[in-house]
mmCIF file of C-alpha atoms in Angstrom:
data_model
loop_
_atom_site.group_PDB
_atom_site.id
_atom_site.type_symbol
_atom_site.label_atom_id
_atom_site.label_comp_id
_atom_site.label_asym_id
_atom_site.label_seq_id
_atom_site.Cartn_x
_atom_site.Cartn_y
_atom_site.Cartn_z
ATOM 1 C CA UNK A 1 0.000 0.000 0.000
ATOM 2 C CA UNK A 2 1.341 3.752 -0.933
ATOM 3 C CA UNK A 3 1.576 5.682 1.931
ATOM 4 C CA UNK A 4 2.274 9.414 1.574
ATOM 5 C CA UNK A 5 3.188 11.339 4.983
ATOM 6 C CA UNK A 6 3.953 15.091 5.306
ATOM 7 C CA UNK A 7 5.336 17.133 7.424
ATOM 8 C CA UNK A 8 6.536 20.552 8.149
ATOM 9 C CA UNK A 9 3.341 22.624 8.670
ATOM 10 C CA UNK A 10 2.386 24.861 11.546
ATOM 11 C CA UNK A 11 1.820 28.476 13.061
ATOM 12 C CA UNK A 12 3.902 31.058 11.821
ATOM 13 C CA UNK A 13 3.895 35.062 11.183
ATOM 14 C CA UNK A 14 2.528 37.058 8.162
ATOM 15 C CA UNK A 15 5.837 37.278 5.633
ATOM 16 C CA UNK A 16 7.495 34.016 7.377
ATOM 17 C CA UNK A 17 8.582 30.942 5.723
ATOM 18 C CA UNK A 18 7.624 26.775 5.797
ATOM 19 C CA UNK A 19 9.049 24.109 4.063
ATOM 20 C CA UNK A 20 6.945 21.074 3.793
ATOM 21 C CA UNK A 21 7.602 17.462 3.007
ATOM 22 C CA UNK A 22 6.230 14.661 1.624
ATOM 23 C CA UNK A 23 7.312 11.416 1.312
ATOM 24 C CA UNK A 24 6.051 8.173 -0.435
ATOM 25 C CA UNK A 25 6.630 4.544 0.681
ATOM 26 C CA UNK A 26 4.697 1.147 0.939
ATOM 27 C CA UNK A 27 5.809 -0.285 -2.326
ATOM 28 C CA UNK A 28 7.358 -0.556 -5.722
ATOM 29 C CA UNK A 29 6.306 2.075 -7.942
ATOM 30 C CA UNK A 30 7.410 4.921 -10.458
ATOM 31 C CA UNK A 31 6.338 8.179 -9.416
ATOM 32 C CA UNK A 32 4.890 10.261 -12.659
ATOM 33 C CA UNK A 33 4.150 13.717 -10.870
ATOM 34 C CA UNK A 34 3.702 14.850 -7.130
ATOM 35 C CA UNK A 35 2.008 17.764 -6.199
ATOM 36 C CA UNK A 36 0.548 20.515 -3.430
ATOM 37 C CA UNK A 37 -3.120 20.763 -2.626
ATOM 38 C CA UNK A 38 -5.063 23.222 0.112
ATOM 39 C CA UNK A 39 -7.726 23.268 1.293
ATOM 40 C CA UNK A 40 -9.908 25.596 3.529
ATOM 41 C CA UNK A 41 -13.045 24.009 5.480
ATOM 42 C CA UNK A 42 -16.469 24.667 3.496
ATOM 43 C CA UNK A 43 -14.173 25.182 0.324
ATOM 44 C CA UNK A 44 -12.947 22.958 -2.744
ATOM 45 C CA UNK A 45 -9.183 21.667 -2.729
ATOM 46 C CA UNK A 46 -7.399 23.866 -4.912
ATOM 47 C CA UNK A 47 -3.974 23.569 -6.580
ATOM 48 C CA UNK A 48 -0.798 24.293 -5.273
ATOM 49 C CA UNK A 49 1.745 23.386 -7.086
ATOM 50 C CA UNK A 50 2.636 20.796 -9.067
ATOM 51 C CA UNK A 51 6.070 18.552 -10.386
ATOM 52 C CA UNK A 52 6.563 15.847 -12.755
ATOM 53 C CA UNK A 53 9.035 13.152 -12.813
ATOM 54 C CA UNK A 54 11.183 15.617 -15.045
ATOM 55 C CA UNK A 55 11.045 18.402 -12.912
ATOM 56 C CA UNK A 56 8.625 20.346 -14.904
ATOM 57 C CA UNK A 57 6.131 22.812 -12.330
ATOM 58 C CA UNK A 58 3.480 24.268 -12.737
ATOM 59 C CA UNK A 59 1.864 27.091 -9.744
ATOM 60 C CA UNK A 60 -0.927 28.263 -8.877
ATOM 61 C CA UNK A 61 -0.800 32.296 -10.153
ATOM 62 C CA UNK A 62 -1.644 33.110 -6.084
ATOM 63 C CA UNK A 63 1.485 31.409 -4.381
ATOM 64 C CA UNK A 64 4.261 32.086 -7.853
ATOM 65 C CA UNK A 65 7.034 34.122 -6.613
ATOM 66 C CA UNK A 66 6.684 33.129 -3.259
ATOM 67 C CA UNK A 67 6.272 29.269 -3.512
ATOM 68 C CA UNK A 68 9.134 26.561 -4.473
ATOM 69 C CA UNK A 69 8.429 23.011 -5.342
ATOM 70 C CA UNK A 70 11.057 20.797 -5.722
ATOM 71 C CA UNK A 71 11.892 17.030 -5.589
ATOM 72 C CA UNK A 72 13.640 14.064 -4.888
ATOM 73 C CA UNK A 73 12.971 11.325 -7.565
ATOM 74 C CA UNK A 74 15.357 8.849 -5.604
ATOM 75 C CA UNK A 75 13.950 9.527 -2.513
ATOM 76 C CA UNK A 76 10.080 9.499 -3.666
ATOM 77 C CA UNK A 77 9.851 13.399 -2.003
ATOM 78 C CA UNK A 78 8.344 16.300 -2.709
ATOM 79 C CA UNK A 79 8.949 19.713 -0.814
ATOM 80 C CA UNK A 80 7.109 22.939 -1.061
ATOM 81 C CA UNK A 81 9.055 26.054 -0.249
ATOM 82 C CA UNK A 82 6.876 28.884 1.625
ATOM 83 C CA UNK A 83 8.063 32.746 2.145
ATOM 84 C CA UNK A 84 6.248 35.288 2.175
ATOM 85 C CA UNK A 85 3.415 33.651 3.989
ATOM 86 C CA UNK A 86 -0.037 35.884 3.951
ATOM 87 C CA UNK A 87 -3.001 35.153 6.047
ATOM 88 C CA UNK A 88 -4.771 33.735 2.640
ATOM 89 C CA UNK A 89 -2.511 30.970 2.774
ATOM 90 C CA UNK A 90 -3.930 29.429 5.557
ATOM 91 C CA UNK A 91 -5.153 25.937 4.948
ATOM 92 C CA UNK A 92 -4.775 22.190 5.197
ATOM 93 C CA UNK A 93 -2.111 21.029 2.754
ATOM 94 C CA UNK A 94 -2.538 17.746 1.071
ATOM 95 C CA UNK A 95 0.993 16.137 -0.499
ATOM 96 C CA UNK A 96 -0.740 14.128 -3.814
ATOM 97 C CA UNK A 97 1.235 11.859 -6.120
ATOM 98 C CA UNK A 98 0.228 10.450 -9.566
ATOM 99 C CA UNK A 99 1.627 6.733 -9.393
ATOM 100 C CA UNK A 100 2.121 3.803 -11.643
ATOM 101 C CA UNK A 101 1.967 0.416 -10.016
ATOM 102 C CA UNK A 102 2.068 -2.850 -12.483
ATOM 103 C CA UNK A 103 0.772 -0.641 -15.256
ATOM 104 C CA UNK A 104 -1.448 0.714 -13.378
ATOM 105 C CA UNK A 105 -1.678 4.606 -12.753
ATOM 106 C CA UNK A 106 -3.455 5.921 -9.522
ATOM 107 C CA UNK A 107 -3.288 8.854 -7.651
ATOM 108 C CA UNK A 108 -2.239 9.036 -3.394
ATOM 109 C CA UNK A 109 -3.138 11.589 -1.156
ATOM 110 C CA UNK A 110 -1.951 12.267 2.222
ATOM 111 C CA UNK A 111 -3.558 13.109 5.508
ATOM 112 C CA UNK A 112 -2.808 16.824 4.992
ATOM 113 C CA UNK A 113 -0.443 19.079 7.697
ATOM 114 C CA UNK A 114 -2.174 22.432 8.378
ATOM 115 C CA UNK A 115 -0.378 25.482 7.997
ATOM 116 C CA UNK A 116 -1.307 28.898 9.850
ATOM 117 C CA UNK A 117 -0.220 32.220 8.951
ATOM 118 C CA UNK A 118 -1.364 34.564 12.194
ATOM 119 C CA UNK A 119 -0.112 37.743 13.742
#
């Protein structure tokens, strides 16, 4: 089974920084693209940021500038790179990975980490 943890959220400042991880284990697999998710409560998950297997990214047009994503093929990782955190930020963020298991492609979703930007 694919497991996909995360880590690395929390409370910070207006115009602080996170970095958060996420991980994927359980199995053998080839990792096509991993990705960034939020979510507010009441409100649809939206897009993050995104990374494929080549390192291509794609952002959300709220979080470019100020958002990194970046990976680890050999280590199955994904990171996402916060500065300049506003208070709109605030949400539960969901690590997702698009996966290929004996031909089969499926996508993983974490638990989520919430992250808190507060005065």
């Amino acid at each position: 089974q694919v497991q996909l943890v995360e880590s690395g959220g929390g409370l910070v400042q207006p115009g602080g920084s996170l970095r958060l991880s996420c991980a994927a284990s359980g199995g053998i697999f080839s990792i096509n693209a991993m990705g960034w998710y939020r979510q507010v409560l009441g409100k649809e998950r939206e897009l993050v940021a995104t990374i494929t297997s080549r390192g291509n990214t794609n952002y959300a047009e709220s979080v470019k500038g100020r958002f990194t994503i970046s990976s680890d093929n050999a280590e199955n990782t994904v990171y996402l790179q916060m500065n300049s955190l506003k208070p709109e930020d605030t949400a539960v963020y969901y690590c997702n990975a698009d996966i290929s298991r004996t031909a089969v492609r499926s996508k993983y979703w974490g638990q989520g980490t919430q992250v808190t930007v507060s005065s």
